[in-house]
Amino acid sequence: MKSFEHDDLHYFRFETLPGNGTVTHAVFSRRGGVSPAPFDSLNLSMSVPDTRERVYANRRRVYGLFGRDTDTVVHAHLVHGTAVARVSPADNGTWVEHFDGLITNQPGTVLSMNFADCAPIFLYDPRHHAIGLGHAGWRGAVADLPGAMVRAMVEQFGSDPANLVAAVGPCIGSCCYEVGDEVIDAVRAAFAEPDGLLPQNGGPQPHFDLPEANRRNLAAAGVRAIELSDYCTACRTDLFFSHRAEKGRTGRFGTVFALEM
Ligand SMILES: [Zn+2]
C-alpha cells in the first residue's frame, strides 16, 4: 500500500488496484478526525460509544474525498457471515443488513465498510468493470467469505477468478493474535495444512494468521493477483484502530471502494 495525505486525512491505496478515475479506493488511517480518545480521531462507527455528531463529521471528511457524504455511500451491517449482496446506486445511503460482502458492476455505487482488526477484502474485475468489498475476521476466514465473494462475482457478473485483482487490507497479524480453542478447532476443521495458519510464535498458545488465511481463501477460489497489506492493526495503533490491542475501547477505521460514473 502507498500512503497519501490530503488536508488532515491520511489514507492508503493498494498498488495493484487501479487509480484510473473509473475505480477508486482508500483505506483510511485513524488520523484526521474530530473524535477524542479512545476514538481518536477518525472513528466512523456508531456501534461504539462515540457521538453521532462527531461520527458524522468524520464520515463527511472520509466520503468527501470521493465527492460524497454519509447519505450517498452503501453501508453494510456486518455480522461475521458469508452472505454477499449485489448492490447498485439505489443502495447508496442505505445500510444493507446482515451482509459481509458487497459487490456491484453499476457505476456510481460507492461501497464502504469499517474495521478494527478484521480484514478488509477488495476484489476488482477489470474485464467486467465490477468491484467487491468484504469483511473477514476469523469467523469470515473460516467460513470462506473471500471465496463466497469470488463465487458471487462469477455468478452475477460472469467474472473469471483468474482475472480478478484482490487485496487484503490492514488487519490483526499473527504477531498479535493469540487465539483459544474455539478458533484453533475451527481453523483446523476449515483449512488443509492448518499448522501454517497457527504459528506458536514462541508463546504458550497458538496465534492465528488472519491475512494468510484470507489469502489462501482467495487463492483457493482461483484468484492469482493478491496483494496483502504490510500493516498489523494491533502493532500500529498509531495508524489504525485495534479491538484486541485496545481491549475493545476503540473506534473503527474506514474503507471505501467506488465504481465511478
Ligand atoms: Zn502485530
mmCIF file of N, CA and C in Angstrom, residues 28-154:
data_model
loop_
_atom_site.group_PDB
_atom_site.id
_atom_site.type_symbol
_atom_site.label_atom_id
_atom_site.label_comp_id
_atom_site.label_asym_id
_atom_site.label_seq_id
_atom_site.Cartn_x
_atom_site.Cartn_y
_atom_site.Cartn_z
ATOM 1 N N PHE A 28 -8.557 4.211 5.164
ATOM 2 C CA PHE A 28 -8.254 5.399 5.964
ATOM 3 C C PHE A 28 -7.561 5.010 7.261
ATOM 4 N N SER A 29 -6.555 5.794 7.627
ATOM 5 C CA SER A 29 -5.961 5.633 8.946
ATOM 6 C C SER A 29 -6.923 6.240 9.970
ATOM 7 N N ARG A 30 -6.558 6.185 11.226
ATOM 8 C CA ARG A 30 -7.413 6.767 12.268
ATOM 9 C C ARG A 30 -7.133 8.259 12.458
ATOM 10 N N ARG A 31 -6.245 8.817 11.661
ATOM 11 C CA ARG A 31 -5.841 10.212 11.831
ATOM 12 C C ARG A 31 -6.727 11.171 11.039
ATOM 13 N N GLY A 32 -6.845 12.393 11.552
ATOM 14 C CA GLY A 32 -7.505 13.442 10.776
ATOM 15 C C GLY A 32 -8.973 13.637 11.085
ATOM 16 N N GLY A 33 -9.460 13.038 12.180
ATOM 17 C CA GLY A 33 -10.863 13.208 12.535
ATOM 18 C C GLY A 33 -11.054 14.105 13.737
ATOM 19 N N VAL A 34 -12.267 14.115 14.294
ATOM 20 C CA VAL A 34 -12.611 15.045 15.372
ATOM 21 C C VAL A 34 -12.897 14.343 16.698
ATOM 22 N N SER A 35 -12.842 12.996 16.738
ATOM 23 C CA SER A 35 -13.235 12.291 17.960
ATOM 24 C C SER A 35 -12.095 12.248 18.974
ATOM 25 N N PRO A 36 -12.435 12.350 20.283
ATOM 26 C CA PRO A 36 -11.426 12.263 21.332
ATOM 27 C C PRO A 36 -11.107 10.793 21.657
ATOM 28 N N ALA A 37 -10.090 10.561 22.483
ATOM 29 C CA ALA A 37 -9.756 9.208 22.921
ATOM 30 C C ALA A 37 -10.958 8.583 23.624
ATOM 31 N N PRO A 38 -11.189 7.272 23.494
ATOM 32 C CA PRO A 38 -10.362 6.301 22.762
ATOM 33 C C PRO A 38 -10.736 6.160 21.290
ATOM 34 N N PHE A 39 -11.517 7.120 20.763
ATOM 35 C CA PHE A 39 -11.979 7.034 19.375
ATOM 36 C C PHE A 39 -11.163 7.952 18.467
ATOM 37 N N ASP A 40 -10.024 8.395 18.980
ATOM 38 C CA ASP A 40 -9.195 9.360 18.273
ATOM 39 C C ASP A 40 -8.545 8.729 17.048
ATOM 40 N N SER A 41 -8.790 9.445 15.960
ATOM 41 C CA SER A 41 -9.731 10.548 15.916
ATOM 42 C C SER A 41 -10.737 10.385 14.770
ATOM 43 N N LEU A 42 -10.423 9.524 13.806
ATOM 44 C CA LEU A 42 -11.312 9.396 12.635
ATOM 45 C C LEU A 42 -12.189 8.145 12.775
ATOM 46 N N ASN A 43 -12.961 8.093 13.875
ATOM 47 C CA ASN A 43 -13.855 6.951 14.079
ATOM 48 C C ASN A 43 -15.106 7.099 13.220
ATOM 49 N N LEU A 44 -15.438 6.032 12.463
ATOM 50 C CA LEU A 44 -16.581 6.097 11.551
ATOM 51 C C LEU A 44 -17.785 5.322 12.052
ATOM 52 N N SER A 45 -17.703 4.746 13.238
ATOM 53 C CA SER A 45 -18.763 3.825 13.667
ATOM 54 C C SER A 45 -19.540 4.340 14.865
ATOM 55 N N MET A 46 -20.847 4.160 14.790
ATOM 56 C CA MET A 46 -21.689 4.446 15.946
ATOM 57 C C MET A 46 -22.028 3.175 16.717
ATOM 58 N N SER A 47 -21.372 2.056 16.382
ATOM 59 C CA SER A 47 -21.509 0.838 17.193
ATOM 60 C C SER A 47 -20.622 0.936 18.436
ATOM 61 N N VAL A 48 -19.861 2.020 18.543
ATOM 62 C CA VAL A 48 -19.053 2.302 19.738
ATOM 63 C C VAL A 48 -19.600 3.598 20.347
ATOM 64 N N PRO A 49 -19.347 3.837 21.644
ATOM 65 C CA PRO A 49 -19.980 4.996 22.289
ATOM 66 C C PRO A 49 -19.320 6.341 21.988
ATOM 67 N N ASP A 50 -19.190 6.637 20.697
ATOM 68 C CA ASP A 50 -18.799 7.967 20.233
ATOM 69 C C ASP A 50 -20.109 8.720 19.960
ATOM 70 N N THR A 51 -20.059 10.035 19.730
ATOM 71 C CA THR A 51 -21.310 10.757 19.476
ATOM 72 C C THR A 51 -21.636 10.785 17.990
ATOM 73 N N ARG A 52 -22.939 10.849 17.718
ATOM 74 C CA ARG A 52 -23.417 10.915 16.345
ATOM 75 C C ARG A 52 -22.823 12.125 15.614
ATOM 76 N N GLU A 53 -22.770 13.246 16.318
ATOM 77 C CA GLU A 53 -22.272 14.481 15.716
ATOM 78 C C GLU A 53 -20.826 14.302 15.226
ATOM 79 N N ARG A 54 -19.998 13.701 16.078
ATOM 80 C CA ARG A 54 -18.595 13.527 15.705
ATOM 81 C C ARG A 54 -18.432 12.476 14.611
ATOM 82 N N VAL A 55 -19.172 11.357 14.713
ATOM 83 C CA VAL A 55 -19.067 10.314 13.683
ATOM 84 C C VAL A 55 -19.480 10.878 12.326
ATOM 85 N N TYR A 56 -20.548 11.672 12.305
ATOM 86 C CA TYR A 56 -20.983 12.242 11.028
ATOM 87 C C TYR A 56 -19.975 13.242 10.491
ATOM 88 N N ALA A 57 -19.349 13.992 11.384
ATOM 89 C CA ALA A 57 -18.295 14.918 10.937
ATOM 90 C C ALA A 57 -17.140 14.130 10.326
ATOM 91 N N ASN A 58 -16.784 13.003 10.955
ATOM 92 C CA ASN A 58 -15.708 12.160 10.421
ATOM 93 C C ASN A 58 -16.094 11.552 9.078
ATOM 94 N N ARG A 59 -17.349 11.068 8.998
ATOM 95 C CA ARG A 59 -17.794 10.459 7.739
ATOM 96 C C ARG A 59 -17.788 11.481 6.604
ATOM 97 N N ARG A 60 -18.181 12.715 6.916
ATOM 98 C CA ARG A 60 -18.170 13.742 5.865
ATOM 99 C C ARG A 60 -16.762 13.949 5.324
ATOM 100 N N ARG A 61 -15.764 13.893 6.215
ATOM 101 C CA ARG A 61 -14.374 14.051 5.760
ATOM 102 C C ARG A 61 -13.961 12.893 4.852
ATOM 103 N N VAL A 62 -14.281 11.660 5.286
ATOM 104 C CA VAL A 62 -13.865 10.470 4.536
ATOM 105 C C VAL A 62 -14.586 10.384 3.191
ATOM 106 N N TYR A 63 -15.912 10.440 3.221
ATOM 107 C CA TYR A 63 -16.662 10.271 1.982
ATOM 108 C C TYR A 63 -16.532 11.511 1.099
ATOM 109 N N GLY A 64 -16.188 12.636 1.698
ATOM 110 C CA GLY A 64 -15.953 13.852 0.937
ATOM 111 C C GLY A 64 -14.806 13.710 -0.040
ATOM 112 N N LEU A 65 -13.843 12.838 0.320
ATOM 113 C CA LEU A 65 -12.720 12.583 -0.579
ATOM 114 C C LEU A 65 -13.211 11.977 -1.890
ATOM 115 N N PHE A 66 -14.378 11.304 -1.841
ATOM 116 C CA PHE A 66 -14.969 10.676 -3.018
ATOM 117 C C PHE A 66 -16.116 11.530 -3.572
ATOM 118 N N GLY A 67 -16.213 12.774 -3.102
ATOM 119 C CA GLY A 67 -17.287 13.647 -3.550
ATOM 120 C C GLY A 67 -18.639 13.246 -3.016
ATOM 121 N N ARG A 68 -18.642 12.568 -1.848
ATOM 122 C CA ARG A 68 -19.888 12.021 -1.294
ATOM 123 C C ARG A 68 -20.058 12.480 0.143
ATOM 124 N N ASP A 69 -21.234 12.203 0.714
ATOM 125 C CA ASP A 69 -21.388 12.315 2.153
ATOM 126 C C ASP A 69 -21.951 10.992 2.653
ATOM 127 N N THR A 70 -22.270 10.932 3.931
ATOM 128 C CA THR A 70 -22.631 9.638 4.505
ATOM 129 C C THR A 70 -23.931 9.093 3.938
ATOM 130 N N ASP A 71 -24.756 9.979 3.341
ATOM 131 C CA ASP A 71 -26.029 9.520 2.799
ATOM 132 C C ASP A 71 -25.925 9.092 1.344
ATOM 133 N N THR A 72 -24.726 9.088 0.791
ATOM 134 C CA THR A 72 -24.598 8.698 -0.613
ATOM 135 C C THR A 72 -23.532 7.624 -0.822
ATOM 136 N N VAL A 73 -23.314 6.795 0.196
ATOM 137 C CA VAL A 73 -22.497 5.587 0.029
ATOM 138 C C VAL A 73 -23.290 4.402 0.584
ATOM 139 N N VAL A 74 -22.930 3.190 0.144
ATOM 140 C CA VAL A 74 -23.576 1.981 0.654
ATOM 141 C C VAL A 74 -22.835 1.522 1.909
ATOM 142 N N HIS A 75 -23.580 1.353 3.004
ATOM 143 C CA HIS A 75 -23.018 0.825 4.235
ATOM 144 C C HIS A 75 -23.498 -0.615 4.415
ATOM 145 N N ALA A 76 -22.728 -1.401 5.154
ATOM 146 C CA ALA A 76 -23.169 -2.770 5.449
ATOM 147 C C ALA A 76 -23.199 -2.975 6.958
ATOM 148 N N HIS A 77 -24.264 -3.599 7.410
ATOM 149 C CA HIS A 77 -24.350 -4.002 8.808
ATOM 150 C C HIS A 77 -23.699 -5.382 8.899
ATOM 151 N N LEU A 78 -22.469 -5.424 9.437
ATOM 152 C CA LEU A 78 -21.622 -6.621 9.349
ATOM 153 C C LEU A 78 -21.949 -7.610 10.463
ATOM 154 N N VAL A 79 -21.953 -8.898 10.110
ATOM 155 C CA VAL A 79 -22.359 -9.922 11.084
ATOM 156 C C VAL A 79 -21.402 -11.120 11.125
ATOM 157 N N HIS A 80 -20.189 -11.000 10.545
ATOM 158 C CA HIS A 80 -19.223 -12.108 10.550
ATOM 159 C C HIS A 80 -19.768 -13.345 9.839
ATOM 160 N N GLY A 81 -20.534 -13.120 8.762
ATOM 161 C CA GLY A 81 -21.094 -14.223 7.984
ATOM 162 C C GLY A 81 -20.465 -14.305 6.610
ATOM 163 N N THR A 82 -21.156 -15.010 5.690
ATOM 164 C CA THR A 82 -20.636 -15.188 4.331
ATOM 165 C C THR A 82 -21.622 -14.726 3.265
ATOM 166 N N ALA A 83 -22.665 -14.007 3.665
ATOM 167 C CA ALA A 83 -23.648 -13.559 2.676
ATOM 168 C C ALA A 83 -23.094 -12.366 1.905
ATOM 169 N N VAL A 84 -23.335 -12.379 0.583
ATOM 170 C CA VAL A 84 -22.822 -11.340 -0.317
ATOM 171 C C VAL A 84 -24.008 -10.688 -1.018
ATOM 172 N N ALA A 85 -24.086 -9.372 -0.946
ATOM 173 C CA ALA A 85 -25.196 -8.641 -1.561
ATOM 174 C C ALA A 85 -24.713 -7.930 -2.818
ATOM 175 N N ARG A 86 -25.518 -8.047 -3.896
ATOM 176 C CA ARG A 86 -25.273 -7.255 -5.105
ATOM 177 C C ARG A 86 -26.011 -5.933 -4.936
ATOM 178 N N VAL A 87 -25.281 -4.836 -5.045
ATOM 179 C CA VAL A 87 -25.898 -3.535 -4.798
ATOM 180 C C VAL A 87 -25.716 -2.628 -6.009
ATOM 181 N N SER A 88 -26.453 -1.501 -5.988
ATOM 182 C CA SER A 88 -26.467 -0.555 -7.108
ATOM 183 C C SER A 88 -26.539 0.861 -6.539
ATOM 184 N N PRO A 89 -26.501 1.884 -7.394
ATOM 185 C CA PRO A 89 -26.596 3.249 -6.864
ATOM 186 C C PRO A 89 -27.859 3.477 -6.027
ATOM 187 N N ALA A 90 -28.915 2.696 -6.265
ATOM 188 C CA ALA A 90 -30.135 2.837 -5.460
ATOM 189 C C ALA A 90 -29.878 2.510 -3.996
ATOM 190 N N ASP A 91 -28.815 1.766 -3.725
ATOM 191 C CA ASP A 91 -28.477 1.397 -2.343
ATOM 192 C C ASP A 91 -27.583 2.427 -1.661
ATOM 193 N N ASN A 92 -27.072 3.405 -2.420
ATOM 194 C CA ASN A 92 -26.278 4.463 -1.784
ATOM 195 C C ASN A 92 -27.130 5.154 -0.723
ATOM 196 N N GLY A 93 -26.573 5.325 0.464
ATOM 197 C CA GLY A 93 -27.314 5.961 1.551
ATOM 198 C C GLY A 93 -28.079 4.991 2.414
ATOM 199 N N THR A 94 -28.019 3.693 2.091
ATOM 200 C CA THR A 94 -28.734 2.695 2.901
ATOM 201 C C THR A 94 -27.734 1.810 3.648
ATOM 202 N N TRP A 95 -28.238 1.143 4.680
ATOM 203 C CA TRP A 95 -27.488 0.123 5.403
ATOM 204 C C TRP A 95 -27.998 -1.232 4.943
ATOM 205 N N VAL A 96 -27.135 -2.025 4.329
ATOM 206 C CA VAL A 96 -27.505 -3.355 3.867
ATOM 207 C C VAL A 96 -27.319 -4.302 5.053
ATOM 208 N N GLU A 97 -28.395 -4.936 5.482
ATOM 209 C CA GLU A 97 -28.388 -5.697 6.729
ATOM 210 C C GLU A 97 -27.833 -7.106 6.542
ATOM 211 N N HIS A 98 -26.971 -7.520 7.466
ATOM 212 C CA HIS A 98 -26.537 -8.907 7.581
ATOM 213 C C HIS A 98 -25.761 -9.419 6.375
ATOM 214 N N PHE A 99 -24.946 -8.567 5.796
ATOM 215 C CA PHE A 99 -24.066 -8.986 4.701
ATOM 216 C C PHE A 99 -22.630 -8.579 5.033
ATOM 217 N N ASP A 100 -21.683 -9.472 4.774
ATOM 218 C CA ASP A 100 -20.269 -9.157 4.963
ATOM 219 C C ASP A 100 -19.527 -9.003 3.648
ATOM 220 N N GLY A 101 -20.256 -9.127 2.539
ATOM 221 C CA GLY A 101 -19.677 -8.870 1.230
ATOM 222 C C GLY A 101 -20.637 -8.024 0.405
ATOM 223 N N LEU A 102 -20.110 -7.014 -0.277
ATOM 224 C CA LEU A 102 -20.893 -6.183 -1.189
ATOM 225 C C LEU A 102 -20.222 -6.246 -2.546
ATOM 226 N N ILE A 103 -21.006 -6.438 -3.612
ATOM 227 C CA ILE A 103 -20.459 -6.426 -4.967
ATOM 228 C C ILE A 103 -21.332 -5.544 -5.844
ATOM 229 N N THR A 104 -20.722 -4.965 -6.881
ATOM 230 C CA THR A 104 -21.502 -4.154 -7.826
ATOM 231 C C THR A 104 -20.780 -4.063 -9.164
ATOM 232 N N ASN A 105 -21.567 -3.896 -10.220
ATOM 233 C CA ASN A 105 -20.995 -3.544 -11.525
ATOM 234 C C ASN A 105 -21.674 -2.283 -12.059
ATOM 235 N N GLN A 106 -22.321 -1.559 -11.154
ATOM 236 C CA GLN A 106 -23.060 -0.366 -11.549
ATOM 237 C C GLN A 106 -22.274 0.905 -11.204
ATOM 238 N N PRO A 107 -21.827 1.667 -12.231
ATOM 239 C CA PRO A 107 -21.118 2.917 -11.947
ATOM 240 C C PRO A 107 -21.963 3.838 -11.066
ATOM 241 N N GLY A 108 -21.271 4.548 -10.170
ATOM 242 C CA GLY A 108 -21.976 5.428 -9.244
ATOM 243 C C GLY A 108 -22.255 4.771 -7.903
ATOM 244 N N THR A 109 -21.868 3.505 -7.767
ATOM 245 C CA THR A 109 -22.049 2.819 -6.488
ATOM 246 C C THR A 109 -20.767 2.964 -5.666
ATOM 247 N N VAL A 110 -20.908 3.356 -4.413
ATOM 248 C CA VAL A 110 -19.757 3.562 -3.527
ATOM 249 C C VAL A 110 -19.913 2.630 -2.323
ATOM 250 N N LEU A 111 -19.021 1.653 -2.214
ATOM 251 C CA LEU A 111 -19.079 0.659 -1.131
ATOM 252 C C LEU A 111 -18.241 1.139 0.043
ATOM 253 N N SER A 112 -18.751 0.952 1.272
ATOM 254 C CA SER A 112 -17.978 1.351 2.452
ATOM 255 C C SER A 112 -18.137 0.313 3.558
ATOM 256 N N MET A 113 -17.064 0.088 4.307
ATOM 257 C CA MET A 113 -17.091 -0.780 5.489
ATOM 258 C C MET A 113 -16.066 -0.261 6.487
ATOM 259 N N ASN A 114 -16.321 -0.568 7.767
ATOM 260 C CA ASN A 114 -15.438 -0.088 8.840
ATOM 261 C C ASN A 114 -14.811 -1.254 9.596
ATOM 262 N N PHE A 115 -13.597 -1.036 10.119
ATOM 263 C CA PHE A 115 -12.805 -2.142 10.660
ATOM 264 C C PHE A 115 -12.035 -1.767 11.925
ATOM 265 N N ALA A 116 -11.725 -2.813 12.723
ATOM 266 C CA ALA A 116 -10.767 -2.680 13.824
ATOM 267 C C ALA A 116 -10.232 -4.076 14.150
ATOM 268 N N ASP A 117 -9.407 -4.624 13.287
ATOM 269 C CA ASP A 117 -8.717 -5.926 13.371
ATOM 270 C C ASP A 117 -9.171 -6.941 12.326
ATOM 271 N N CYS A 118 -10.477 -6.981 11.976
ATOM 272 C CA CYS A 118 -10.911 -7.884 10.909
ATOM 273 C C CYS A 118 -10.297 -7.403 9.588
ATOM 274 N N ALA A 119 -10.278 -8.304 8.593
ATOM 275 C CA ALA A 119 -9.589 -7.982 7.342
ATOM 276 C C ALA A 119 -10.538 -7.407 6.296
ATOM 277 N N PRO A 120 -10.202 -6.242 5.719
ATOM 278 C CA PRO A 120 -10.918 -5.742 4.541
ATOM 279 C C PRO A 120 -10.481 -6.530 3.300
ATOM 280 N N ILE A 121 -11.455 -6.959 2.496
ATOM 281 C CA ILE A 121 -11.172 -7.703 1.268
ATOM 282 C C ILE A 121 -11.646 -6.867 0.079
ATOM 283 N N PHE A 122 -10.725 -6.551 -0.823
ATOM 284 C CA PHE A 122 -11.066 -5.809 -2.036
ATOM 285 C C PHE A 122 -10.941 -6.758 -3.233
ATOM 286 N N LEU A 123 -11.937 -6.737 -4.129
ATOM 287 C CA LEU A 123 -11.880 -7.523 -5.358
ATOM 288 C C LEU A 123 -12.240 -6.626 -6.529
ATOM 289 N N TYR A 124 -11.465 -6.739 -7.611
ATOM 290 C CA TYR A 124 -11.712 -5.916 -8.797
ATOM 291 C C TYR A 124 -11.644 -6.786 -10.040
ATOM 292 N N ASP A 125 -12.674 -6.651 -10.885
ATOM 293 C CA ASP A 125 -12.692 -7.348 -12.170
ATOM 294 C C ASP A 125 -12.526 -6.312 -13.278
ATOM 295 N N PRO A 126 -11.310 -6.194 -13.850
ATOM 296 C CA PRO A 126 -11.085 -5.165 -14.874
ATOM 297 C C PRO A 126 -11.813 -5.467 -16.181
ATOM 298 N N ARG A 127 -12.129 -6.742 -16.450
ATOM 299 C CA ARG A 127 -12.813 -7.088 -17.712
ATOM 300 C C ARG A 127 -14.290 -6.708 -17.672
ATOM 301 N N HIS A 128 -14.933 -6.993 -16.540
ATOM 302 C CA HIS A 128 -16.374 -6.734 -16.420
ATOM 303 C C HIS A 128 -16.667 -5.458 -15.652
ATOM 304 N N HIS A 129 -15.612 -4.744 -15.271
ATOM 305 C CA HIS A 129 -15.749 -3.468 -14.574
ATOM 306 C C HIS A 129 -16.664 -3.630 -13.349
ATOM 307 N N ALA A 130 -16.252 -4.536 -12.474
ATOM 308 C CA ALA A 130 -17.038 -4.826 -11.273
ATOM 309 C C ALA A 130 -16.102 -4.828 -10.066
ATOM 310 N N ILE A 131 -16.673 -4.518 -8.890
ATOM 311 C CA ILE A 131 -15.875 -4.473 -7.666
ATOM 312 C C ILE A 131 -16.593 -5.188 -6.529
ATOM 313 N N GLY A 132 -15.811 -5.550 -5.513
ATOM 314 C CA GLY A 132 -16.384 -6.129 -4.304
ATOM 315 C C GLY A 132 -15.592 -5.668 -3.092
ATOM 316 N N LEU A 133 -16.299 -5.492 -1.978
ATOM 317 C CA LEU A 133 -15.665 -5.128 -0.709
ATOM 318 C C LEU A 133 -16.216 -6.057 0.370
ATOM 319 N N GLY A 134 -15.308 -6.642 1.167
ATOM 320 C CA GLY A 134 -15.756 -7.613 2.163
ATOM 321 C C GLY A 134 -15.070 -7.435 3.503
ATOM 322 N N HIS A 135 -15.576 -8.139 4.485
ATOM 323 C CA HIS A 135 -15.150 -8.049 5.888
ATOM 324 C C HIS A 135 -14.963 -9.472 6.399
ATOM 325 N N ALA A 136 -13.723 -9.839 6.741
ATOM 326 C CA ALA A 136 -13.455 -11.207 7.186
ATOM 327 C C ALA A 136 -12.531 -11.216 8.398
ATOM 328 N N GLY A 137 -13.087 -11.450 9.561
ATOM 329 C CA GLY A 137 -12.308 -11.786 10.736
ATOM 330 C C GLY A 137 -12.117 -13.289 10.775
ATOM 331 N N TRP A 138 -11.836 -13.853 11.943
ATOM 332 C CA TRP A 138 -11.574 -15.294 11.950
ATOM 333 C C TRP A 138 -12.802 -16.081 11.525
ATOM 334 N N ARG A 139 -13.993 -15.613 11.932
ATOM 335 C CA ARG A 139 -15.199 -16.341 11.535
ATOM 336 C C ARG A 139 -15.401 -16.297 10.024
ATOM 337 N N GLY A 140 -15.174 -15.117 9.426
ATOM 338 C CA GLY A 140 -15.325 -14.976 7.985
ATOM 339 C C GLY A 140 -14.278 -15.768 7.221
ATOM 340 N N ALA A 141 -13.053 -15.830 7.763
ATOM 341 C CA ALA A 141 -11.989 -16.591 7.101
ATOM 342 C C ALA A 141 -12.280 -18.091 7.166
ATOM 343 N N VAL A 142 -12.709 -18.557 8.327
ATOM 344 C CA VAL A 142 -13.023 -19.983 8.494
ATOM 345 C C VAL A 142 -14.209 -20.386 7.615
ATOM 346 N N ALA A 143 -15.195 -19.489 7.500
ATOM 347 C CA ALA A 143 -16.385 -19.776 6.687
ATOM 348 C C ALA A 143 -16.175 -19.425 5.214
ATOM 349 N N ASP A 144 -15.017 -18.841 4.870
ATOM 350 C CA ASP A 144 -14.642 -18.521 3.491
ATOM 351 C C ASP A 144 -15.475 -17.409 2.863
ATOM 352 N N LEU A 145 -15.588 -16.297 3.567
ATOM 353 C CA LEU A 145 -16.225 -15.111 2.969
ATOM 354 C C LEU A 145 -15.496 -14.653 1.707
ATOM 355 N N PRO A 146 -14.138 -14.656 1.675
ATOM 356 C CA PRO A 146 -13.482 -14.232 0.425
ATOM 357 C C PRO A 146 -13.870 -15.112 -0.765
ATOM 358 N N GLY A 147 -13.926 -16.429 -0.568
ATOM 359 C CA GLY A 147 -14.339 -17.333 -1.643
ATOM 360 C C GLY A 147 -15.780 -17.088 -2.049
ATOM 361 N N ALA A 148 -16.639 -16.806 -1.084
ATOM 362 C CA ALA A 148 -18.052 -16.524 -1.379
ATOM 363 C C ALA A 148 -18.179 -15.268 -2.238
ATOM 364 N N MET A 149 -17.315 -14.276 -1.980
ATOM 365 C CA MET A 149 -17.339 -13.056 -2.804
ATOM 366 C C MET A 149 -16.911 -13.356 -4.240
ATOM 367 N N VAL A 150 -15.853 -14.158 -4.388
ATOM 368 C CA VAL A 150 -15.392 -14.519 -5.734
ATOM 369 C C VAL A 150 -16.506 -15.253 -6.485
ATOM 370 N N ARG A 151 -17.120 -16.222 -5.824
ATOM 371 C CA ARG A 151 -18.170 -17.005 -6.481
ATOM 372 C C ARG A 151 -19.382 -16.131 -6.829
ATOM 373 N N ALA A 152 -19.695 -15.167 -5.979
ATOM 374 C CA ALA A 152 -20.805 -14.249 -6.283
ATOM 375 C C ALA A 152 -20.490 -13.415 -7.521
ATOM 376 N N MET A 153 -19.235 -12.978 -7.674
ATOM 377 C CA MET A 153 -18.870 -12.194 -8.862
ATOM 378 C C MET A 153 -18.886 -13.062 -10.116
ATOM 379 N N VAL A 154 -18.523 -14.331 -9.983
ATOM 380 C CA VAL A 154 -18.601 -15.265 -11.113
ATOM 381 C C VAL A 154 -20.057 -15.423 -11.543
#
